[in-house]
Coordinates of C-alpha atoms in Angstrom, one line a residue:
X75 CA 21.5 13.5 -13.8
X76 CA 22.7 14.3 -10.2
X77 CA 23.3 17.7 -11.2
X78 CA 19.8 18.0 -12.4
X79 CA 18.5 15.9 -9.0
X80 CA 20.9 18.6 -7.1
X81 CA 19.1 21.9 -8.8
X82 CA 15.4 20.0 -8.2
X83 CA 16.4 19.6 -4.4
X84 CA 18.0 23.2 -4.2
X85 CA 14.4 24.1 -5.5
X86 CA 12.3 22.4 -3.4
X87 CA 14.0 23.2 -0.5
X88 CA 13.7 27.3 -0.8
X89 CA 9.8 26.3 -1.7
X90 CA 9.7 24.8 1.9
X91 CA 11.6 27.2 3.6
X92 CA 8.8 29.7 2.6
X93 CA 5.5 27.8 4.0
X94 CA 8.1 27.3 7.3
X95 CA 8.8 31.0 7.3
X96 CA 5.2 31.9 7.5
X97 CA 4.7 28.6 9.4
X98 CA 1.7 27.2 6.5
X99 CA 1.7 23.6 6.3
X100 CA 2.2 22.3 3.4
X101 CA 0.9 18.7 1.4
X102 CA 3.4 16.3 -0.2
X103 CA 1.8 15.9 -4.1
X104 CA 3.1 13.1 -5.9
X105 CA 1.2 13.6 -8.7
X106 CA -1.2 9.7 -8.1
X107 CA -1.9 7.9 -5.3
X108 CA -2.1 4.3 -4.1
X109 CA -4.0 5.3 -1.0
X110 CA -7.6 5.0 -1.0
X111 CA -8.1 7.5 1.4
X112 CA -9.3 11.3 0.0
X113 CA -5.8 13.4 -1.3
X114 CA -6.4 16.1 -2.9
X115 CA -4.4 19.1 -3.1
X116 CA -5.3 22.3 -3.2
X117 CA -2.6 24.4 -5.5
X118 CA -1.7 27.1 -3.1
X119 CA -0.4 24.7 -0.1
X120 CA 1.6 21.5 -1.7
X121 CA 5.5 21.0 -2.7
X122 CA 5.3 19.0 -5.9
X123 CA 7.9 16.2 -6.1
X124 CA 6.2 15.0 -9.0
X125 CA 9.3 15.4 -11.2
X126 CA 11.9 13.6 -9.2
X127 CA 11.1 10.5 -10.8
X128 CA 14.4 9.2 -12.4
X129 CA 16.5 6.0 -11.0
X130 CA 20.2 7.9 -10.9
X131 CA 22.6 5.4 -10.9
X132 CA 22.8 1.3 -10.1
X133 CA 25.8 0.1 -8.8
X134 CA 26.9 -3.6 -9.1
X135 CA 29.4 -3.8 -6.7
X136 CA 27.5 -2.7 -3.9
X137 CA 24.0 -4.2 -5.5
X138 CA 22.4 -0.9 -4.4
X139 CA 20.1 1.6 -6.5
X140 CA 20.1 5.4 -5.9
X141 CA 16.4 6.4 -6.5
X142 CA 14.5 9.7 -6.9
X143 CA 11.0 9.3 -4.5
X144 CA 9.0 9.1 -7.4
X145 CA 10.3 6.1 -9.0
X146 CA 7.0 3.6 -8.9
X147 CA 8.0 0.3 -8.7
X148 CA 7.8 -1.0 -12.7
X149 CA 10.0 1.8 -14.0
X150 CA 12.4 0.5 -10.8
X151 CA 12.5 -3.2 -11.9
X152 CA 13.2 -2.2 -15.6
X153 CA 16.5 0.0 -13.8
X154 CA 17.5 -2.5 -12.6
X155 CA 16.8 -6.4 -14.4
X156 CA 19.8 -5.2 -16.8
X157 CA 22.3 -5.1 -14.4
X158 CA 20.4 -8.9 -13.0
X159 CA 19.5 -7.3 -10.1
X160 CA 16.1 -6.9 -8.5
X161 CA 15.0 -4.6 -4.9
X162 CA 14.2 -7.4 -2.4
X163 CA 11.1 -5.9 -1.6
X164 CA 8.7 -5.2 -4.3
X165 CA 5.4 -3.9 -3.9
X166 CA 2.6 -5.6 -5.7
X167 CA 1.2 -2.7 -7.3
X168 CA 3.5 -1.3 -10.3
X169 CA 2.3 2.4 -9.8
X170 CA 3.9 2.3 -5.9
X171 CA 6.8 4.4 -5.7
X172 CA 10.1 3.8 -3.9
X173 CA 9.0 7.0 -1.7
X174 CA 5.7 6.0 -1.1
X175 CA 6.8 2.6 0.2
X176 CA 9.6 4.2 2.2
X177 CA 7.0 6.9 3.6
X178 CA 4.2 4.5 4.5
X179 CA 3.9 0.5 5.3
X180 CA 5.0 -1.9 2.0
X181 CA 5.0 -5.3 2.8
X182 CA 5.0 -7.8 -0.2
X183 CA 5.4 -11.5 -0.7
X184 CA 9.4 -11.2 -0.1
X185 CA 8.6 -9.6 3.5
X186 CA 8.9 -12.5 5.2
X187 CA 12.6 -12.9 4.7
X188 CA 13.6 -8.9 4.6
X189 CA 10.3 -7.1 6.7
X190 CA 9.1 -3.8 5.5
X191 CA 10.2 -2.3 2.1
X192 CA 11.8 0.5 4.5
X193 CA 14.2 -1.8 6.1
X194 CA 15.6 -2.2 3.0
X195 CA 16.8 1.3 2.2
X196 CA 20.3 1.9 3.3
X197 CA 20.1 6.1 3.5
X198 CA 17.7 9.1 2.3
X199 CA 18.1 12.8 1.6
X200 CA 16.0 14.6 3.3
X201 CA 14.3 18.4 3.0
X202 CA 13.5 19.1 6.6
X203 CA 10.3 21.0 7.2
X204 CA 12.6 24.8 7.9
X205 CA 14.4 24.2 4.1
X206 CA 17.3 22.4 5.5
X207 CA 18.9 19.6 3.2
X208 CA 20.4 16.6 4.9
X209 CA 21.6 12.9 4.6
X210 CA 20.4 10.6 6.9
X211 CA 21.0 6.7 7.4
X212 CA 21.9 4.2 10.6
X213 CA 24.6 5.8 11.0
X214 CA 24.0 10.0 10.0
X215 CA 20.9 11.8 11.8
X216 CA 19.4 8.0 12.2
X217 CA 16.8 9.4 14.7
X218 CA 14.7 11.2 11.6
X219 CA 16.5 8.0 9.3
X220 CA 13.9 5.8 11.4
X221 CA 11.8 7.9 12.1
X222 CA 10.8 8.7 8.3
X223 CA 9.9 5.4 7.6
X224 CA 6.1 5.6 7.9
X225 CA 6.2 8.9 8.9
X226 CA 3.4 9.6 5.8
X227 CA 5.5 13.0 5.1
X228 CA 4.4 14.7 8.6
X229 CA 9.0 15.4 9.3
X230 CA 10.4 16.6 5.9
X231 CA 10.2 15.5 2.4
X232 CA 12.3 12.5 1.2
X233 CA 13.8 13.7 -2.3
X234 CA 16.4 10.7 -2.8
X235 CA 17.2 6.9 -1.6
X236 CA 19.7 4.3 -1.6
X237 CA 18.0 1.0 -2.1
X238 CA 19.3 -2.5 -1.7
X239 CA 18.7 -5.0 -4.0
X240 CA 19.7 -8.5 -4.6
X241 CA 21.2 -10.5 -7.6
X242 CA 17.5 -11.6 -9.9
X243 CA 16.7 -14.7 -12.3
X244 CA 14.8 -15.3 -15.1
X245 CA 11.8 -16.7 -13.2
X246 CA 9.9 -17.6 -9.9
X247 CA 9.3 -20.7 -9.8
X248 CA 5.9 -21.1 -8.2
X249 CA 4.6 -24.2 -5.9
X250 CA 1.1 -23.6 -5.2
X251 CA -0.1 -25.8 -1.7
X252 CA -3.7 -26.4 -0.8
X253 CA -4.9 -25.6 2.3
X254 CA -8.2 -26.4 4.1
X255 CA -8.2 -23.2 7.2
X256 CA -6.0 -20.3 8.3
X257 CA -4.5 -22.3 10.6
X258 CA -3.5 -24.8 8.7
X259 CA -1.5 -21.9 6.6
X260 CA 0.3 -21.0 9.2
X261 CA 1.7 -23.8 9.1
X262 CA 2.7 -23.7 6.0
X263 CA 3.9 -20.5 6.3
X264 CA 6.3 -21.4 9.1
X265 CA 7.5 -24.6 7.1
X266 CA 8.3 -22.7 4.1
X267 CA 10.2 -20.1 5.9
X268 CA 12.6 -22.4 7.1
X269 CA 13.2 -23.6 3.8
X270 CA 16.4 -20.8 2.8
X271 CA 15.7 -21.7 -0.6
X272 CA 12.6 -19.9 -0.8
X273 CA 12.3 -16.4 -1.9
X274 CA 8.2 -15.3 -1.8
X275 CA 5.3 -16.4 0.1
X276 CA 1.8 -15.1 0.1
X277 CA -1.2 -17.2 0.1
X278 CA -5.3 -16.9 -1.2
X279 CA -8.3 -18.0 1.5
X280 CA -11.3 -18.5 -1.2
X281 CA -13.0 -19.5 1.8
X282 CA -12.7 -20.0 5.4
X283 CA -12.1 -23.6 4.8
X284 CA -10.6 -23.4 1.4
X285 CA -7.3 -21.6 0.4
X286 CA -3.7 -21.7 -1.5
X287 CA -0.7 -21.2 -0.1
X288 CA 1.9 -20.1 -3.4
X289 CA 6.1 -20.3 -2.1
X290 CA 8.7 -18.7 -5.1
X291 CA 11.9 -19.8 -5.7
X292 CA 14.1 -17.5 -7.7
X293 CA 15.6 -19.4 -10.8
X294 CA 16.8 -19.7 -14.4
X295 CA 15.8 -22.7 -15.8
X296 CA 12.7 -24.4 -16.0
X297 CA 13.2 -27.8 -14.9
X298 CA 11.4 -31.0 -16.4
X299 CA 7.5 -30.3 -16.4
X300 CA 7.3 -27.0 -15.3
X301 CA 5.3 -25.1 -18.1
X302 CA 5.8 -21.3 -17.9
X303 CA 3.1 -19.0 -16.9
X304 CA 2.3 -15.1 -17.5
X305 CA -0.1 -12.5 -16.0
X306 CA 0.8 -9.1 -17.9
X307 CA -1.0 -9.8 -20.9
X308 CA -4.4 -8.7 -22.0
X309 CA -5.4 -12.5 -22.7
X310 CA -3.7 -13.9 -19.7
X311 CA -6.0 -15.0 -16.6
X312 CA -5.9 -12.8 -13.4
X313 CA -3.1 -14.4 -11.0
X314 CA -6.2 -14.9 -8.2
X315 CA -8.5 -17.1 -10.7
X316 CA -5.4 -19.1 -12.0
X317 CA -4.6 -19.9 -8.5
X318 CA -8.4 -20.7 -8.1
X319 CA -8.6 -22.7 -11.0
X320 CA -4.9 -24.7 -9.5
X321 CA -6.5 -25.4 -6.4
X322 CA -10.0 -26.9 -8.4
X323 CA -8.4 -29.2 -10.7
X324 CA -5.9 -30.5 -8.1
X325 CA -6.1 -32.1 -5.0
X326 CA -1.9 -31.9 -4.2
X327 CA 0.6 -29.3 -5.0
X328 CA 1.4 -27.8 -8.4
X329 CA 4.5 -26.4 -9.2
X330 CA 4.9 -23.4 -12.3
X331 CA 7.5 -21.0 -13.6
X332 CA 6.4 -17.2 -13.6
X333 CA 8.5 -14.6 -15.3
X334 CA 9.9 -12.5 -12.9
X335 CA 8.3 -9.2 -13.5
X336 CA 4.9 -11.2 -13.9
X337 CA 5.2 -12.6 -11.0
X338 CA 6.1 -9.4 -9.3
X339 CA 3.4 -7.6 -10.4
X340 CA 0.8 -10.5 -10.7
X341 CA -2.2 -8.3 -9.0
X342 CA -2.1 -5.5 -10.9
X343 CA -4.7 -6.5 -13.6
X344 CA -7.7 -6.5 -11.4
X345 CA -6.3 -5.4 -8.7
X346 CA -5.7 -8.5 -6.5
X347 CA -9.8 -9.0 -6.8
X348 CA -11.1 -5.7 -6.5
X349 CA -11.5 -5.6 -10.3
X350 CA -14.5 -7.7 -9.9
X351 CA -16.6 -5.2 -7.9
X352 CA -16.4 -2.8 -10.9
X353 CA -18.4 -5.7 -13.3
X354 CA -20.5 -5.8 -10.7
X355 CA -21.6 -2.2 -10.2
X356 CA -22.5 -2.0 -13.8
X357 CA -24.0 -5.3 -14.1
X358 CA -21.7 -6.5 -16.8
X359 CA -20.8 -10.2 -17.3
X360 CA -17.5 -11.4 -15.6
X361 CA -15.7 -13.6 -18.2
X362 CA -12.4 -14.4 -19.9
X363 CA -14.0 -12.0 -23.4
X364 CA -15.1 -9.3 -21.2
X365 CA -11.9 -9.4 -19.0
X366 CA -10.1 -9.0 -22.2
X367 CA -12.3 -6.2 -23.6
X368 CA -11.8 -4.1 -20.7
X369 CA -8.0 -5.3 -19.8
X370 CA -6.7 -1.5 -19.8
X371 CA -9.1 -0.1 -17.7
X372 CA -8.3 -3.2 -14.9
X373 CA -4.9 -1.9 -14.1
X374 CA -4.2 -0.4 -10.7
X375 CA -3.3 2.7 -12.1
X376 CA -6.3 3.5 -13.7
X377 CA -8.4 1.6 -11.0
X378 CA -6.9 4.0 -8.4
X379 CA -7.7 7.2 -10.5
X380 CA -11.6 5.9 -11.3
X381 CA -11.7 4.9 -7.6
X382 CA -11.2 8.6 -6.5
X383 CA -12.9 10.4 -8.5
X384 CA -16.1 8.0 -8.3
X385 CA -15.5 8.3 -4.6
X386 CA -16.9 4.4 -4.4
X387 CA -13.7 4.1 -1.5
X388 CA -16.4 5.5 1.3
X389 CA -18.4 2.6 0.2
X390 CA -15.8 -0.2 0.1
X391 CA -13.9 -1.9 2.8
X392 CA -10.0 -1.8 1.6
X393 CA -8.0 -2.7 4.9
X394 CA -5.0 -4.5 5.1
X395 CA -4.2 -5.2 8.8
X396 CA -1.9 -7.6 10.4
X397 CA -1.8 -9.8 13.8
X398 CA 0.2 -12.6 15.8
X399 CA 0.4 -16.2 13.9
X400 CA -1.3 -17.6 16.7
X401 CA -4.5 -14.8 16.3
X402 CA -5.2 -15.4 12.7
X403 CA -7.8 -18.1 13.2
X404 CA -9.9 -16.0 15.9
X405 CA -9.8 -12.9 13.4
X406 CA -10.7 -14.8 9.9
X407 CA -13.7 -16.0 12.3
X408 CA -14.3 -13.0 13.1
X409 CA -14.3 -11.8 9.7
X410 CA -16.5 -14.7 8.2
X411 CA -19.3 -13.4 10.7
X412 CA -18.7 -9.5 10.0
X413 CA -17.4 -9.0 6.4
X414 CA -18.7 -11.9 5.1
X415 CA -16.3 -11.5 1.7
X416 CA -13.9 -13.9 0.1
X417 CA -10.8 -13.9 -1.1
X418 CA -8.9 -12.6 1.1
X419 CA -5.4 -12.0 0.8
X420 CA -2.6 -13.5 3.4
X421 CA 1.0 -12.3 3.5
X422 CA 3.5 -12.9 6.3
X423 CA 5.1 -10.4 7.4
X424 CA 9.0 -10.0 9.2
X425 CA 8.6 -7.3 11.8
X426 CA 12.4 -7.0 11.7
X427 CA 14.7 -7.0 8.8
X428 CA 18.2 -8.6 8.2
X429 CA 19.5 -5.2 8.7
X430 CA 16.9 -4.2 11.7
X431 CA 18.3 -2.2 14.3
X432 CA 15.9 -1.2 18.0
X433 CA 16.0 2.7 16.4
X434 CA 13.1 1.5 14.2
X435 CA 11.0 1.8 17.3
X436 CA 10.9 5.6 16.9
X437 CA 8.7 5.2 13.6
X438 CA 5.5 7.0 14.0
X439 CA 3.8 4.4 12.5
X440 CA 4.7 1.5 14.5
X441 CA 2.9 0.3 17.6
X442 CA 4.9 1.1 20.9
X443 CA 7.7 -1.1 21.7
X444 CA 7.1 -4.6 23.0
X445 CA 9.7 -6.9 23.8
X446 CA 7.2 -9.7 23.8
X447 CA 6.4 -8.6 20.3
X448 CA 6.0 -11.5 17.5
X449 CA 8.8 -11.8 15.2
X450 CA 6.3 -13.1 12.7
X451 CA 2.8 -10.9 11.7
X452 CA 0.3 -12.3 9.1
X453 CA -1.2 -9.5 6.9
X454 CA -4.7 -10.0 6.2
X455 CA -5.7 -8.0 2.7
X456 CA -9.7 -7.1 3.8
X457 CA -11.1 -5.3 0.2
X458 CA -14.5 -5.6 -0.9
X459 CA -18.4 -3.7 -0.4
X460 CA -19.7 -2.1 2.7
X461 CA -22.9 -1.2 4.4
X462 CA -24.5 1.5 2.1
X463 CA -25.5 3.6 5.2
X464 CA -22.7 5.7 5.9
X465 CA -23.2 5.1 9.5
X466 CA -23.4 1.8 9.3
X467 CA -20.0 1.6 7.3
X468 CA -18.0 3.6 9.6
X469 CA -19.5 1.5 12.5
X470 CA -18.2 -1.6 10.8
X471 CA -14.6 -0.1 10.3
X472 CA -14.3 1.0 13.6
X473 CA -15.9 -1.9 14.6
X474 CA -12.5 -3.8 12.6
X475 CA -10.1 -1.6 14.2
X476 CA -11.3 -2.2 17.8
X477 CA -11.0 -6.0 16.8
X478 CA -7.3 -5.8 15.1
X479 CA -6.3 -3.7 18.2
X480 CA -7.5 -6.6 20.6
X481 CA -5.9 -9.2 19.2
X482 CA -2.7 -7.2 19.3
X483 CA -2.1 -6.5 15.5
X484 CA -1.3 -3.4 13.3
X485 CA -3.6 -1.5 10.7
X486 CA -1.7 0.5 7.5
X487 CA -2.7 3.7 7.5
X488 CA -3.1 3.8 3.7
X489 CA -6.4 3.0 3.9
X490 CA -9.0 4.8 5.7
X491 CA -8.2 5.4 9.5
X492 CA -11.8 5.7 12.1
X493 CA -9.9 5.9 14.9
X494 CA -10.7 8.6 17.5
X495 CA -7.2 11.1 18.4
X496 CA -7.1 9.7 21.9
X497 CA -7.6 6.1 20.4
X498 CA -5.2 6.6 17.7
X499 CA -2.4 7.4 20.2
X500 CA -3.0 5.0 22.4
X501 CA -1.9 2.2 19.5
X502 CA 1.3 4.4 18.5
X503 CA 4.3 6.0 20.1
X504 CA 3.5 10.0 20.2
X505 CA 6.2 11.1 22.4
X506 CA 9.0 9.8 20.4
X507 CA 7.4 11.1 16.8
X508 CA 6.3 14.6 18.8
X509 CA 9.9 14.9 20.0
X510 CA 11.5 14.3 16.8
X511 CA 8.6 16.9 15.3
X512 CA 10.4 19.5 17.6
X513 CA 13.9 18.8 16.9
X514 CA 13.2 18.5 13.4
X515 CA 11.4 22.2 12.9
X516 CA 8.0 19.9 11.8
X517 CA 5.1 21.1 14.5
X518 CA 3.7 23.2 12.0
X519 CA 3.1 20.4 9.3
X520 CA 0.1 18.5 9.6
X521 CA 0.2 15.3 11.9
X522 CA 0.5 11.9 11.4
X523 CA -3.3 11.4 12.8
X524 CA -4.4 14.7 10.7
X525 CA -3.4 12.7 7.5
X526 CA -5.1 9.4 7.8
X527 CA -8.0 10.0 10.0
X528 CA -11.9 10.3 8.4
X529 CA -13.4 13.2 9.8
X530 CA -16.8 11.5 10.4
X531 CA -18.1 14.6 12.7
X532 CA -17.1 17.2 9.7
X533 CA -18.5 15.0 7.3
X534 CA -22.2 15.3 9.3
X535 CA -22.0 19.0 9.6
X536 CA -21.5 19.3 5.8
X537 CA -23.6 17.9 4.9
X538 CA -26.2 19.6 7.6
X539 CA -24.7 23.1 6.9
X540 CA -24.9 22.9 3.3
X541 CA -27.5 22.4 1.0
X542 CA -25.4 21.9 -1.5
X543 CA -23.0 19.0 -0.4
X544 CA -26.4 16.9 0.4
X545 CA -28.0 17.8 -3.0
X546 CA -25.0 16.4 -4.6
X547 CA -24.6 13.3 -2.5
X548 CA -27.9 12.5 -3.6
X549 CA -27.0 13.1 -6.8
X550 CA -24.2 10.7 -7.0
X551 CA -26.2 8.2 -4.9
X552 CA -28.2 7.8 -8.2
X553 CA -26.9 4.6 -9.9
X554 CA -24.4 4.4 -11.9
X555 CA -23.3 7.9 -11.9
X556 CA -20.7 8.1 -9.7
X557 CA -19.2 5.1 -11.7
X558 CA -19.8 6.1 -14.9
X559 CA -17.6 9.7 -14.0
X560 CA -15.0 7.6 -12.3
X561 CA -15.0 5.4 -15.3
X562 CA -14.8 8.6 -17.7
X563 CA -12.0 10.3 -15.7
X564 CA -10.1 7.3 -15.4
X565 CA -10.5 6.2 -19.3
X566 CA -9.4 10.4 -20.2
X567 CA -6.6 10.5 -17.8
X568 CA -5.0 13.5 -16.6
X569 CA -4.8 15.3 -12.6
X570 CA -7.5 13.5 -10.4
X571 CA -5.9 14.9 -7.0
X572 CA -4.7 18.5 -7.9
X573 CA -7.0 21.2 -7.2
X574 CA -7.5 24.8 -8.1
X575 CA -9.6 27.3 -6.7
X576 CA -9.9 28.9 -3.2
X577 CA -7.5 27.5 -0.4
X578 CA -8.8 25.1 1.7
X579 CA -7.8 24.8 5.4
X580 CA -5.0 22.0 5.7

């Protein structure tokens, strides 16, 4: 398989070393998405890396994985469970690849003991944006090893990784802990990460005054009790409800055994909550039958591709953003007055791994250096409707960032960015990611801002200019449509961000 990864690579390479010759940017395709904002790709400017989607080897003496970018996160765990071994790190969303998490921000319920899914990859390979293949780790090139991570593709194209992982057991073994405000789960928080024997911690608000706080322990037997509990199967409950119904029928803790890989990927059916926006829009009854009915169109791979092409994303608030323990009450208030949407998801965060090292500073995507930075971050998942005037909904985002960047926390740039240029580089380090854009032959590839940002302004002059962009907004205004296509598209399958046609400007 190396020799096949080799040959892929070799490719790839002389593909980029053409758009760098004639100094074309070029898009990263993947082949799906778990970014909400708009990818598509138009045929004529991408290097596909679609392919290089194989786990190459596992090795048990070193407990480390060498993995193609396009390995999501499932095909990963299933690597790797036979060797009992499991990445530290593991994204909630089963369709996430090991590149994606590596090129963006991945936090999951493990984060607060390891930090960023990023800090837990040991080295990459590399296709710099001139054609040029390299290694790169702490040690080799580990100015473009940093500064990758997050990077969102804008410095080369990652085609391999070496992953850590860590030895796995049978089951998490789940204690589920009440609490009454956002405060009161940061304190929970910080007790249970002083406990060494936990492994995950994440937590629910169903309210501002009513939440869960859920701390996993890695084990193999299910002690005296403790009934097992699964979340993969059509006629299982979505994880969020179960923890709901946990938290109604008891007034004190509750302990449960998940197995592993159901615990792992416990939001994927529905989509944390998401899923429930989709009953609804079409006015259909939200109930254990109907959940069950429509259980293969509530994964997140398929809610990802109907959520494109519907385009119901520039309708829906889907933020995840993440500030100081000591900030969280101030910003769920915030929140209860301006979103006005429960659940909402909690996650602390480890700004540093057990591996960190200061170079991570030169990552694009991480606010400028701060030695009075928090260790600790608490990630706040904000997904449900908007305004339905367009203005109104970008007023309300921008409205969030301005709020997130007060209070000193970070936004991931998966989701929709509303951040003017001069705004958007204020927040992060440009100096450091435009000097390793120089040294690294990658000024003519699109920018880290050029990627994430929602051209607002562009968006009003087409739809001024052109007759024919209004007539069909309009058209898709008309319930339920846009839906109904999303639905259609999603249900078929097939590409739902490759496009063909005449080039459009990068």
């Amino acid at each position: 398989m190396m020799e096949q990864h080799d040959a892929a690579v070799s490719l790839l390479a002389s593909h980029v070393k053409q758009f760098y010759e004639r100094q074309k940017p070029f898009r990263i395709y993947h082949g799906s998405t778990n970014s909400t904002r708009q990818s598509q790709y138009w045929v004529d400017n991408l290097v596909d890396t679609s392919k290089l989607s194989n786990v190459l080897s596992v090795d048990t003496n070193r407990k480390v994985a060498l993995v193609e970018p396009n390995v999501p996160m499932d095909k990963l765990v299933y690597a790797t469970l036979p060797y009992r071994l499991v990445p530290p790190v593991v994204m909630e969303f089963p369709g996430i690849t090991a590149g994606g998490g590596f090129a963006g921000t991945s936090g999951e319920s493990s984060s607060f003991r390891y930090g960023f899914f990023d800090r837990t990859v040991n080295s990459i390979e590399m296709v710099l944006a001139n054609g040029e293949i390299i290694k790169a780790s702490s040690t080799e090139n580990s100015d473009i090893f940093y500064g990758a991570a997050a990077s969102f593709g804008t410095l080369g194209v990652t085609t391999l990784l070496e992953i850590q992982l860590i030895d796995s057991k049978s089951f998490v073994e789940l204690t589920y802990f009440p609490v009454s405000s956002v405060q009161e789960a940061v304190r929970k928080f910080e007790e249970a990460t002083a406990d060494p024997l936990n492994d995950y911690l994440d937590g629910i608000l169903f309210a501002k005054d009513r939440g869960v706080i859920c701390a996993g322990r890695l084990t193999d037997t299910l002690k005296d009790g403790i009934t097992a509990q699964c979340f993969s199967r059509a006629t299982d409950p979505w994880f969020y409800l179960h923890a709901k119904k946990v938290l109604a029928k008891s007034k004190g803790q509750v302990t449960e055994a998940i197995p592993l890989v159901d615990y792992l990927f416990r939001y994927d059916r529905g989509g944390f909550w998401v899923g429930t926006y989709a009953f609804q829009y079409f006015l259909a009854p939200f109930n254990r039958i109907t959940r069950w009915a429509l259980d293969s169109l509530m994964h997140t791979r398929v809610m990802y591709h109907a959520l494109h092409k519907s385009g119901h994303s520039k309708s829906y608030i889907i933020q995840d953003v993440a500030v100081p323990y000591e900030n969280a009450g101030e910003f769920v208030d915030y929140l209860h007055v301006s979103f006005r949407h429960y659940p909402l998801w909690l996650c602390p965060l480890r700004q540093t791994g057990k591996s960190d090292s200061s170079l991570y500073g030169l990552m694009a995507q991480k606010a400028k250096a701060d030695p009075n930075a928090p260790t600790m971050l608490l990630n706040i998942g904000i997904w449900g409707p908007g305004p339905t005037r367009r203005k109104a909904f970008v007023e309300m985002n921008r409205e969030l960032e301005r709020k997130v960047h007060d209070l000193k926390g970070q936004k991931w740039l998966y989701a929709h960015a509303y951040y003017t240029e001069a705004e958007f580089w204020d927040i992060y380090d440009r100096k450091e990611y435009d000097e390793l854009r120089a040294k690294y032959y990658a000024t003519y590839l699109p920018s880290v801002y050029d990627k994430v940002k929602v051209d607002v302004a562009a968006e009003e002059r087409a739809m001024r200019e052109s007759w024919t962009i209004w007539l069909l907004a309009m058209f898709w205004s008309i319930w339920p449509l846009s839906g109904l296509y999303g639905v259609f598209h999603a249900a078929t399958g097939g590409d739902y961000l490759k496009l063909r046609g005449k080039k459009k400007a990068v």
